[in-house]
JSON list of C-alpha atoms in Angstrom, two decimals:
[
{"chain": "A", "resi": 1, "resn": "UNK", "atom": "CA", "xyz": [0.00, 0.00, 0.00]},
{"chain": "A", "resi": 2, "resn": "UNK", "atom": "CA", "xyz": [1.20, 3.50, -0.82]},
{"chain": "A", "resi": 3, "resn": "UNK", "atom": "CA", "xyz": [0.23, 6.82, 0.68]},
{"chain": "A", "resi": 4, "resn": "UNK", "atom": "CA", "xyz": [-1.80, 7.97, -2.30]},
{"chain": "A", "resi": 5, "resn": "UNK", "atom": "CA", "xyz": [-3.88, 4.76, -2.48]},
{"chain": "A", "resi": 6, "resn": "UNK", "atom": "CA", "xyz": [-7.62, 4.76, -1.88]},
{"chain": "A", "resi": 7, "resn": "UNK", "atom": "CA", "xyz": [-8.23, 2.82, 1.35]},
{"chain": "A", "resi": 8, "resn": "UNK", "atom": "CA", "xyz": [-11.48, 0.86, 1.59]},
{"chain": "A", "resi": 9, "resn": "UNK", "atom": "CA", "xyz": [-12.41, -0.60, 4.97]},
{"chain": "A", "resi": 10, "resn": "UNK", "atom": "CA", "xyz": [-15.20, -3.05, 5.81]},
{"chain": "A", "resi": 11, "resn": "UNK", "atom": "CA", "xyz": [-16.43, -5.54, 8.39]},
{"chain": "A", "resi": 12, "resn": "UNK", "atom": "CA", "xyz": [-19.29, -8.03, 8.70]},
{"chain": "A", "resi": 13, "resn": "UNK", "atom": "CA", "xyz": [-21.28, -6.49, 11.55]},
{"chain": "A", "resi": 14, "resn": "UNK", "atom": "CA", "xyz": [-22.83, -3.29, 10.21]},
{"chain": "A", "resi": 15, "resn": "UNK", "atom": "CA", "xyz": [-19.70, -1.15, 9.71]},
{"chain": "A", "resi": 16, "resn": "UNK", "atom": "CA", "xyz": [-19.04, -0.28, 13.37]},
{"chain": "A", "resi": 17, "resn": "UNK", "atom": "CA", "xyz": [-15.56, -1.83, 13.30]},
{"chain": "A", "resi": 18, "resn": "UNK", "atom": "CA", "xyz": [-14.87, -0.31, 9.90]},
{"chain": "A", "resi": 19, "resn": "UNK", "atom": "CA", "xyz": [-15.93, 3.10, 11.23]},
{"chain": "A", "resi": 20, "resn": "UNK", "atom": "CA", "xyz": [-13.54, 2.70, 14.15]},
{"chain": "A", "resi": 21, "resn": "UNK", "atom": "CA", "xyz": [-10.65, 2.22, 11.70]},
{"chain": "A", "resi": 22, "resn": "UNK", "atom": "CA", "xyz": [-11.95, 5.16, 9.65]},
{"chain": "A", "resi": 23, "resn": "UNK", "atom": "CA", "xyz": [-11.73, 7.36, 12.76]},
{"chain": "A", "resi": 24, "resn": "UNK", "atom": "CA", "xyz": [-8.15, 6.29, 13.42]},
{"chain": "A", "resi": 25, "resn": "UNK", "atom": "CA", "xyz": [-7.05, 6.91, 9.84]},
{"chain": "A", "resi": 26, "resn": "UNK", "atom": "CA", "xyz": [-8.87, 10.24, 9.82]},
{"chain": "A", "resi": 27, "resn": "UNK", "atom": "CA", "xyz": [-6.94, 11.15, 12.96]},
{"chain": "A", "resi": 28, "resn": "UNK", "atom": "CA", "xyz": [-3.75, 10.65, 10.95]},
{"chain": "A", "resi": 29, "resn": "UNK", "atom": "CA", "xyz": [-5.12, 12.88, 8.19]},
{"chain": "A", "resi": 30, "resn": "UNK", "atom": "CA", "xyz": [-5.82, 10.22, 5.59]},
{"chain": "A", "resi": 31, "resn": "UNK", "atom": "CA", "xyz": [-8.55, 11.71, 3.44]},
{"chain": "A", "resi": 32, "resn": "UNK", "atom": "CA", "xyz": [-8.91, 8.88, 0.92]},
{"chain": "A", "resi": 33, "resn": "UNK", "atom": "CA", "xyz": [-10.66, 6.38, 3.19]},
{"chain": "A", "resi": 34, "resn": "UNK", "atom": "CA", "xyz": [-14.03, 4.86, 2.31]},
{"chain": "A", "resi": 35, "resn": "UNK", "atom": "CA", "xyz": [-16.33, 2.42, 4.09]},
{"chain": "A", "resi": 36, "resn": "UNK", "atom": "CA", "xyz": [-17.75, -0.37, 1.93]},
{"chain": "A", "resi": 37, "resn": "UNK", "atom": "CA", "xyz": [-21.49, 0.14, 2.29]},
{"chain": "A", "resi": 38, "resn": "UNK", "atom": "CA", "xyz": [-23.00, -3.03, 3.69]},
{"chain": "A", "resi": 39, "resn": "UNK", "atom": "CA", "xyz": [-19.61, -4.61, 4.33]},
{"chain": "A", "resi": 40, "resn": "UNK", "atom": "CA", "xyz": [-18.80, -8.22, 3.58]},
{"chain": "A", "resi": 41, "resn": "UNK", "atom": "CA", "xyz": [-22.41, -9.40, 3.62]},
{"chain": "A", "resi": 42, "resn": "UNK", "atom": "CA", "xyz": [-23.41, -6.88, 0.97]},
{"chain": "A", "resi": 43, "resn": "UNK", "atom": "CA", "xyz": [-20.42, -7.90, -1.15]},
{"chain": "A", "resi": 44, "resn": "UNK", "atom": "CA", "xyz": [-21.45, -11.55, -0.94]},
{"chain": "A", "resi": 45, "resn": "UNK", "atom": "CA", "xyz": [-25.03, -10.76, -1.98]},
{"chain": "A", "resi": 46, "resn": "UNK", "atom": "CA", "xyz": [-23.80, -9.19, -5.23]},
{"chain": "A", "resi": 47, "resn": "UNK", "atom": "CA", "xyz": [-22.14, -12.47, -6.18]},
{"chain": "A", "resi": 48, "resn": "UNK", "atom": "CA", "xyz": [-18.66, -10.95, -6.14]},
{"chain": "A", "resi": 49, "resn": "UNK", "atom": "CA", "xyz": [-15.72, -13.25, -5.49]},
{"chain": "A", "resi": 50, "resn": "UNK", "atom": "CA", "xyz": [-14.23, -13.85, -2.06]},
{"chain": "A", "resi": 51, "resn": "UNK", "atom": "CA", "xyz": [-10.60, -14.74, -1.41]},
{"chain": "A", "resi": 52, "resn": "UNK", "atom": "CA", "xyz": [-9.99, -17.48, 1.14]},
{"chain": "A", "resi": 53, "resn": "UNK", "atom": "CA", "xyz": [-6.22, -17.05, 1.28]},
{"chain": "A", "resi": 54, "resn": "UNK", "atom": "CA", "xyz": [-4.40, -13.88, 2.38]},
{"chain": "A", "resi": 55, "resn": "UNK", "atom": "CA", "xyz": [-3.35, -11.68, -0.52]},
{"chain": "A", "resi": 56, "resn": "UNK", "atom": "CA", "xyz": [0.34, -10.81, -0.65]},
{"chain": "A", "resi": 57, "resn": "UNK", "atom": "CA", "xyz": [1.84, -7.70, -2.21]},
{"chain": "A", "resi": 58, "resn": "UNK", "atom": "CA", "xyz": [5.34, -6.59, -3.01]},
{"chain": "A", "resi": 59, "resn": "UNK", "atom": "CA", "xyz": [6.84, -4.34, -0.29]},
{"chain": "A", "resi": 60, "resn": "UNK", "atom": "CA", "xyz": [6.18, -0.63, -0.76]},
{"chain": "A", "resi": 61, "resn": "UNK", "atom": "CA", "xyz": [7.08, 2.57, 1.05]},
{"chain": "A", "resi": 62, "resn": "UNK", "atom": "CA", "xyz": [4.19, 3.64, 3.31]},
{"chain": "A", "resi": 63, "resn": "UNK", "atom": "CA", "xyz": [4.63, 6.48, 5.78]},
{"chain": "A", "resi": 64, "resn": "UNK", "atom": "CA", "xyz": [2.13, 6.99, 8.56]},
{"chain": "A", "resi": 65, "resn": "UNK", "atom": "CA", "xyz": [1.25, 10.65, 8.48]},
{"chain": "A", "resi": 66, "resn": "UNK", "atom": "CA", "xyz": [1.82, 12.84, 11.46]},
{"chain": "A", "resi": 67, "resn": "UNK", "atom": "CA", "xyz": [-1.25, 13.05, 13.64]},
{"chain": "A", "resi": 68, "resn": "UNK", "atom": "CA", "xyz": [-3.02, 16.34, 13.20]},
{"chain": "A", "resi": 69, "resn": "UNK", "atom": "CA", "xyz": [-6.79, 15.95, 13.18]},
{"chain": "A", "resi": 70, "resn": "UNK", "atom": "CA", "xyz": [-7.34, 16.08, 16.93]},
{"chain": "A", "resi": 71, "resn": "UNK", "atom": "CA", "xyz": [-10.84, 17.48, 16.36]},
{"chain": "A", "resi": 72, "resn": "UNK", "atom": "CA", "xyz": [-12.24, 13.99, 15.81]},
{"chain": "A", "resi": 73, "resn": "UNK", "atom": "CA", "xyz": [-11.58, 12.97, 19.44]},
{"chain": "A", "resi": 74, "resn": "UNK", "atom": "CA", "xyz": [-12.54, 14.34, 22.83]},
{"chain": "A", "resi": 75, "resn": "UNK", "atom": "CA", "xyz": [-11.23, 13.10, 26.18]},
{"chain": "A", "resi": 76, "resn": "UNK", "atom": "CA", "xyz": [-12.98, 12.91, 29.53]},
{"chain": "A", "resi": 77, "resn": "UNK", "atom": "CA", "xyz": [-11.26, 16.04, 30.88]},
{"chain": "A", "resi": 78, "resn": "UNK", "atom": "CA", "xyz": [-12.47, 18.24, 28.04]},
{"chain": "A", "resi": 79, "resn": "UNK", "atom": "CA", "xyz": [-15.93, 16.71, 28.05]},
{"chain": "A", "resi": 80, "resn": "UNK", "atom": "CA", "xyz": [-16.23, 17.13, 31.80]},
{"chain": "A", "resi": 81, "resn": "UNK", "atom": "CA", "xyz": [-15.24, 20.80, 31.56]},
{"chain": "A", "resi": 82, "resn": "UNK", "atom": "CA", "xyz": [-17.82, 21.40, 28.83]},
{"chain": "A", "resi": 83, "resn": "UNK", "atom": "CA", "xyz": [-20.56, 19.73, 30.87]},
{"chain": "A", "resi": 84, "resn": "UNK", "atom": "CA", "xyz": [-19.66, 21.90, 33.87]},
{"chain": "A", "resi": 85, "resn": "UNK", "atom": "CA", "xyz": [-19.63, 25.12, 31.83]},
{"chain": "A", "resi": 86, "resn": "UNK", "atom": "CA", "xyz": [-23.05, 26.74, 31.61]},
{"chain": "A", "resi": 87, "resn": "UNK", "atom": "CA", "xyz": [-21.90, 28.78, 28.62]},
{"chain": "A", "resi": 88, "resn": "UNK", "atom": "CA", "xyz": [-20.86, 25.77, 26.54]},
{"chain": "A", "resi": 89, "resn": "UNK", "atom": "CA", "xyz": [-23.27, 24.69, 23.85]},
{"chain": "A", "resi": 90, "resn": "UNK", "atom": "CA", "xyz": [-22.81, 21.01, 23.12]},
{"chain": "A", "resi": 91, "resn": "UNK", "atom": "CA", "xyz": [-25.08, 18.12, 22.24]},
{"chain": "A", "resi": 92, "resn": "UNK", "atom": "CA", "xyz": [-24.13, 14.73, 23.68]},
{"chain": "A", "resi": 93, "resn": "UNK", "atom": "CA", "xyz": [-25.34, 11.64, 21.83]},
{"chain": "A", "resi": 94, "resn": "UNK", "atom": "CA", "xyz": [-25.43, 8.23, 23.54]},
{"chain": "A", "resi": 95, "resn": "UNK", "atom": "CA", "xyz": [-25.28, 5.65, 20.73]},
{"chain": "A", "resi": 96, "resn": "UNK", "atom": "CA", "xyz": [-25.71, 2.57, 22.94]},
{"chain": "A", "resi": 97, "resn": "UNK", "atom": "CA", "xyz": [-28.83, 0.43, 23.38]},
{"chain": "A", "resi": 98, "resn": "UNK", "atom": "CA", "xyz": [-31.84, 1.79, 25.25]},
{"chain": "A", "resi": 99, "resn": "UNK", "atom": "CA", "xyz": [-31.13, -0.60, 28.13]},
{"chain": "A", "resi": 100, "resn": "UNK", "atom": "CA", "xyz": [-27.60, 0.72, 28.54]},
{"chain": "A", "resi": 101, "resn": "UNK", "atom": "CA", "xyz": [-28.83, 4.30, 28.28]},
{"chain": "A", "resi": 102, "resn": "UNK", "atom": "CA", "xyz": [-31.54, 3.86, 30.92]},
{"chain": "A", "resi": 103, "resn": "UNK", "atom": "CA", "xyz": [-29.17, 2.11, 33.31]},
{"chain": "A", "resi": 104, "resn": "UNK", "atom": "CA", "xyz": [-31.04, -1.20, 33.38]},
{"chain": "A", "resi": 105, "resn": "UNK", "atom": "CA", "xyz": [-28.11, -2.97, 31.70]},
{"chain": "A", "resi": 106, "resn": "UNK", "atom": "CA", "xyz": [-24.44, -2.79, 32.59]},
{"chain": "A", "resi": 107, "resn": "UNK", "atom": "CA", "xyz": [-22.05, -4.34, 30.08]},
{"chain": "A", "resi": 108, "resn": "UNK", "atom": "CA", "xyz": [-18.74, -5.97, 30.91]},
{"chain": "A", "resi": 109, "resn": "UNK", "atom": "CA", "xyz": [-15.97, -3.46, 31.43]},
{"chain": "A", "resi": 110, "resn": "UNK", "atom": "CA", "xyz": [-18.04, -0.69, 33.01]},
{"chain": "A", "resi": 111, "resn": "UNK", "atom": "CA", "xyz": [-17.95, -0.14, 36.77]},
{"chain": "A", "resi": 112, "resn": "UNK", "atom": "CA", "xyz": [-21.55, 1.04, 37.00]},
{"chain": "A", "resi": 113, "resn": "UNK", "atom": "CA", "xyz": [-24.67, 1.52, 34.91]},
{"chain": "A", "resi": 114, "resn": "UNK", "atom": "CA", "xyz": [-25.95, 4.85, 33.68]},
{"chain": "A", "resi": 115, "resn": "UNK", "atom": "CA", "xyz": [-25.20, 7.59, 31.19]},
{"chain": "A", "resi": 116, "resn": "UNK", "atom": "CA", "xyz": [-23.40, 10.90, 30.87]},
{"chain": "A", "resi": 117, "resn": "UNK", "atom": "CA", "xyz": [-25.69, 13.76, 32.02]},
{"chain": "A", "resi": 118, "resn": "UNK", "atom": "CA", "xyz": [-27.89, 15.44, 29.39]},
{"chain": "A", "resi": 119, "resn": "UNK", "atom": "CA", "xyz": [-27.19, 12.74, 26.81]},
{"chain": "A", "resi": 120, "resn": "UNK", "atom": "CA", "xyz": [-29.68, 12.21, 24.00]},
{"chain": "A", "resi": 121, "resn": "UNK", "atom": "CA", "xyz": [-30.23, 8.59, 23.08]},
{"chain": "A", "resi": 122, "resn": "UNK", "atom": "CA", "xyz": [-30.03, 7.54, 19.43]},
{"chain": "A", "resi": 123, "resn": "UNK", "atom": "CA", "xyz": [-28.97, 3.92, 19.00]},
{"chain": "A", "resi": 124, "resn": "UNK", "atom": "CA", "xyz": [-26.14, 3.60, 16.46]},
{"chain": "A", "resi": 125, "resn": "UNK", "atom": "CA", "xyz": [-27.99, 0.73, 14.75]},
{"chain": "A", "resi": 126, "resn": "UNK", "atom": "CA", "xyz": [-30.84, 3.01, 13.69]},
{"chain": "A", "resi": 127, "resn": "UNK", "atom": "CA", "xyz": [-28.56, 4.34, 10.95]},
{"chain": "A", "resi": 128, "resn": "UNK", "atom": "CA", "xyz": [-28.06, 0.84, 9.50]},
{"chain": "A", "resi": 129, "resn": "UNK", "atom": "CA", "xyz": [-30.39, -1.70, 7.91]},
{"chain": "A", "resi": 130, "resn": "UNK", "atom": "CA", "xyz": [-28.91, -4.10, 10.41]},
{"chain": "A", "resi": 131, "resn": "UNK", "atom": "CA", "xyz": [-31.30, -7.05, 9.92]},
{"chain": "A", "resi": 132, "resn": "UNK", "atom": "CA", "xyz": [-31.00, -7.17, 6.15]},
{"chain": "A", "resi": 133, "resn": "UNK", "atom": "CA", "xyz": [-28.49, -5.45, 3.88]},
{"chain": "A", "resi": 134, "resn": "UNK", "atom": "CA", "xyz": [-26.38, -3.90, 6.69]},
{"chain": "A", "resi": 135, "resn": "UNK", "atom": "CA", "xyz": [-26.15, -0.80, 4.49]},
{"chain": "A", "resi": 136, "resn": "UNK", "atom": "CA", "xyz": [-26.50, 2.76, 5.67]},
{"chain": "A", "resi": 137, "resn": "UNK", "atom": "CA", "xyz": [-30.06, 4.00, 5.50]},
{"chain": "A", "resi": 138, "resn": "UNK", "atom": "CA", "xyz": [-30.91, 6.57, 2.80]},
{"chain": "A", "resi": 139, "resn": "UNK", "atom": "CA", "xyz": [-30.17, 10.18, 3.67]},
{"chain": "A", "resi": 140, "resn": "UNK", "atom": "CA", "xyz": [-33.89, 11.00, 3.97]},
{"chain": "A", "resi": 141, "resn": "UNK", "atom": "CA", "xyz": [-34.28, 8.35, 6.68]},
{"chain": "A", "resi": 142, "resn": "UNK", "atom": "CA", "xyz": [-31.12, 9.49, 8.44]},
{"chain": "A", "resi": 143, "resn": "UNK", "atom": "CA", "xyz": [-32.40, 13.06, 8.53]},
{"chain": "A", "resi": 144, "resn": "UNK", "atom": "CA", "xyz": [-35.66, 11.85, 10.07]},
{"chain": "A", "resi": 145, "resn": "UNK", "atom": "CA", "xyz": [-33.75, 9.88, 12.73]},
{"chain": "A", "resi": 146, "resn": "UNK", "atom": "CA", "xyz": [-31.32, 12.63, 13.71]},
{"chain": "A", "resi": 147, "resn": "UNK", "atom": "CA", "xyz": [-33.71, 15.57, 13.40]},
{"chain": "A", "resi": 148, "resn": "UNK", "atom": "CA", "xyz": [-34.69, 14.80, 16.99]},
{"chain": "A", "resi": 149, "resn": "UNK", "atom": "CA", "xyz": [-31.37, 16.39, 17.97]},
{"chain": "A", "resi": 150, "resn": "UNK", "atom": "CA", "xyz": [-32.72, 19.78, 16.85]},
{"chain": "A", "resi": 151, "resn": "UNK", "atom": "CA", "xyz": [-29.27, 21.03, 15.90]},
{"chain": "A", "resi": 152, "resn": "UNK", "atom": "CA", "xyz": [-27.65, 22.77, 12.98]},
{"chain": "A", "resi": 153, "resn": "UNK", "atom": "CA", "xyz": [-24.63, 21.65, 11.00]},
{"chain": "A", "resi": 154, "resn": "UNK", "atom": "CA", "xyz": [-22.21, 23.86, 12.95]},
{"chain": "A", "resi": 155, "resn": "UNK", "atom": "CA", "xyz": [-23.18, 22.74, 16.47]},
{"chain": "A", "resi": 156, "resn": "UNK", "atom": "CA", "xyz": [-20.65, 20.79, 18.51]},
{"chain": "A", "resi": 157, "resn": "UNK", "atom": "CA", "xyz": [-21.77, 17.18, 18.91]},
{"chain": "A", "resi": 158, "resn": "UNK", "atom": "CA", "xyz": [-20.08, 14.66, 21.21]},
{"chain": "A", "resi": 159, "resn": "UNK", "atom": "CA", "xyz": [-20.83, 10.98, 20.59]},
{"chain": "A", "resi": 160, "resn": "UNK", "atom": "CA", "xyz": [-20.07, 8.09, 22.94]},
{"chain": "A", "resi": 161, "resn": "UNK", "atom": "CA", "xyz": [-21.00, 4.44, 23.46]},
{"chain": "A", "resi": 162, "resn": "UNK", "atom": "CA", "xyz": [-19.41, 1.67, 25.55]},
{"chain": "A", "resi": 163, "resn": "UNK", "atom": "CA", "xyz": [-15.89, 1.43, 24.10]},
{"chain": "A", "resi": 164, "resn": "UNK", "atom": "CA", "xyz": [-15.83, 3.81, 21.13]},
{"chain": "A", "resi": 165, "resn": "UNK", "atom": "CA", "xyz": [-16.84, 1.48, 18.29]},
{"chain": "A", "resi": 166, "resn": "UNK", "atom": "CA", "xyz": [-20.55, 2.21, 17.95]},
{"chain": "A", "resi": 167, "resn": "UNK", "atom": "CA", "xyz": [-19.89, 5.90, 18.51]},
{"chain": "A", "resi": 168, "resn": "UNK", "atom": "CA", "xyz": [-17.39, 5.79, 15.63]},
{"chain": "A", "resi": 169, "resn": "UNK", "atom": "CA", "xyz": [-20.21, 4.68, 13.34]},
{"chain": "A", "resi": 170, "resn": "UNK", "atom": "CA", "xyz": [-22.46, 7.52, 14.50]},
{"chain": "A", "resi": 171, "resn": "UNK", "atom": "CA", "xyz": [-19.56, 9.95, 14.13]},
{"chain": "A", "resi": 172, "resn": "UNK", "atom": "CA", "xyz": [-19.07, 8.79, 10.53]},
{"chain": "A", "resi": 173, "resn": "UNK", "atom": "CA", "xyz": [-22.79, 9.13, 9.76]},
{"chain": "A", "resi": 174, "resn": "UNK", "atom": "CA", "xyz": [-23.08, 12.64, 11.18]},
{"chain": "A", "resi": 175, "resn": "UNK", "atom": "CA", "xyz": [-19.85, 13.94, 9.64]},
{"chain": "A", "resi": 176, "resn": "UNK", "atom": "CA", "xyz": [-19.56, 12.18, 6.31]},
{"chain": "A", "resi": 177, "resn": "UNK", "atom": "CA", "xyz": [-23.15, 11.42, 5.33]},
{"chain": "A", "resi": 178, "resn": "UNK", "atom": "CA", "xyz": [-25.05, 14.30, 6.92]},
{"chain": "A", "resi": 179, "resn": "UNK", "atom": "CA", "xyz": [-22.48, 17.09, 6.82]},
{"chain": "A", "resi": 180, "resn": "UNK", "atom": "CA", "xyz": [-22.19, 18.07, 10.50]},
{"chain": "A", "resi": 181, "resn": "UNK", "atom": "CA", "xyz": [-18.96, 20.01, 10.90]},
{"chain": "A", "resi": 182, "resn": "UNK", "atom": "CA", "xyz": [-18.04, 19.62, 14.58]},
{"chain": "A", "resi": 183, "resn": "UNK", "atom": "CA", "xyz": [-18.56, 16.01, 15.63]},
{"chain": "A", "resi": 184, "resn": "UNK", "atom": "CA", "xyz": [-16.28, 14.61, 18.35]},
{"chain": "A", "resi": 185, "resn": "UNK", "atom": "CA", "xyz": [-15.97, 10.94, 19.26]},
{"chain": "A", "resi": 186, "resn": "UNK", "atom": "CA", "xyz": [-15.44, 10.30, 23.00]},
{"chain": "A", "resi": 187, "resn": "UNK", "atom": "CA", "xyz": [-13.00, 7.44, 22.64]},
{"chain": "A", "resi": 188, "resn": "UNK", "atom": "CA", "xyz": [-13.01, 6.34, 26.28]},
{"chain": "A", "resi": 189, "resn": "UNK", "atom": "CA", "xyz": [-16.82, 6.27, 26.27]},
{"chain": "A", "resi": 190, "resn": "UNK", "atom": "CA", "xyz": [-18.85, 4.78, 29.12]},
{"chain": "A", "resi": 191, "resn": "UNK", "atom": "CA", "xyz": [-16.21, 2.22, 30.19]},
{"chain": "A", "resi": 192, "resn": "UNK", "atom": "CA", "xyz": [-13.82, 5.05, 31.09]},
{"chain": "A", "resi": 193, "resn": "UNK", "atom": "CA", "xyz": [-16.40, 7.55, 32.37]},
{"chain": "A", "resi": 194, "resn": "UNK", "atom": "CA", "xyz": [-18.03, 5.02, 34.71]},
{"chain": "A", "resi": 195, "resn": "UNK", "atom": "CA", "xyz": [-14.78, 4.34, 36.58]},
{"chain": "A", "resi": 196, "resn": "UNK", "atom": "CA", "xyz": [-14.37, 7.87, 37.92]},
{"chain": "A", "resi": 197, "resn": "UNK", "atom": "CA", "xyz": [-16.67, 8.50, 40.86]},
{"chain": "A", "resi": 198, "resn": "UNK", "atom": "CA", "xyz": [-16.11, 12.25, 40.69]},
{"chain": "A", "resi": 199, "resn": "UNK", "atom": "CA", "xyz": [-17.67, 12.40, 37.21]},
{"chain": "A", "resi": 200, "resn": "UNK", "atom": "CA", "xyz": [-21.44, 13.00, 37.11]},
{"chain": "A", "resi": 201, "resn": "UNK", "atom": "CA", "xyz": [-23.80, 10.42, 35.68]},
{"chain": "A", "resi": 202, "resn": "UNK", "atom": "CA", "xyz": [-27.51, 9.72, 35.35]},
{"chain": "A", "resi": 203, "resn": "UNK", "atom": "CA", "xyz": [-29.86, 6.78, 35.53]},
{"chain": "A", "resi": 204, "resn": "UNK", "atom": "CA", "xyz": [-33.58, 6.88, 34.84]},
{"chain": "A", "resi": 205, "resn": "UNK", "atom": "CA", "xyz": [-35.31, 8.91, 37.58]},
{"chain": "A", "resi": 206, "resn": "UNK", "atom": "CA", "xyz": [-31.94, 9.34, 39.36]},
{"chain": "A", "resi": 207, "resn": "UNK", "atom": "CA", "xyz": [-29.19, 11.92, 38.91]},
{"chain": "A", "resi": 208, "resn": "UNK", "atom": "CA", "xyz": [-25.91, 11.43, 40.81]}
]
């Protein structure tokens, strides 16, 4: 692979893993990265060939670019300061399941159940035809799903999930498919946030 190559990433679970790699490459300022819509399952349905043995290539010169696109990430310190600042204007999107969001389910890795205060719940999977083609939903359907956020394209949006994979998918959808300009992926997500008792959190009918 060479630096000017088009990089196509895919997975077989609705593009969440592919979106995670897209975020990482975007962080290193690679702008020729695409997600294969529908992933491996969609490829198989078209009747295209699959390779069962690893493909080998002649060695090439590939240089990892210097990191520079820090705007795609946000850490817990910055997010915490924004939540505590009454003048900050951010929208926080929880892309986990409704059970995780409400606090009735705690997944392995987290120290407690709940959500980051003032989060709006939109499950990452709503953006994908997960039961069938695993492709991204048409833009008209995406607009209907995310219009509940009541935001404009220049608002700052922070997305999180459990470990940063599902939120990567939502980050990709908002930035690349819908044109939102200031979308940040909280990489540590709920696993990290839940471990710090000094950080605020919510559960249904309870704020702590």
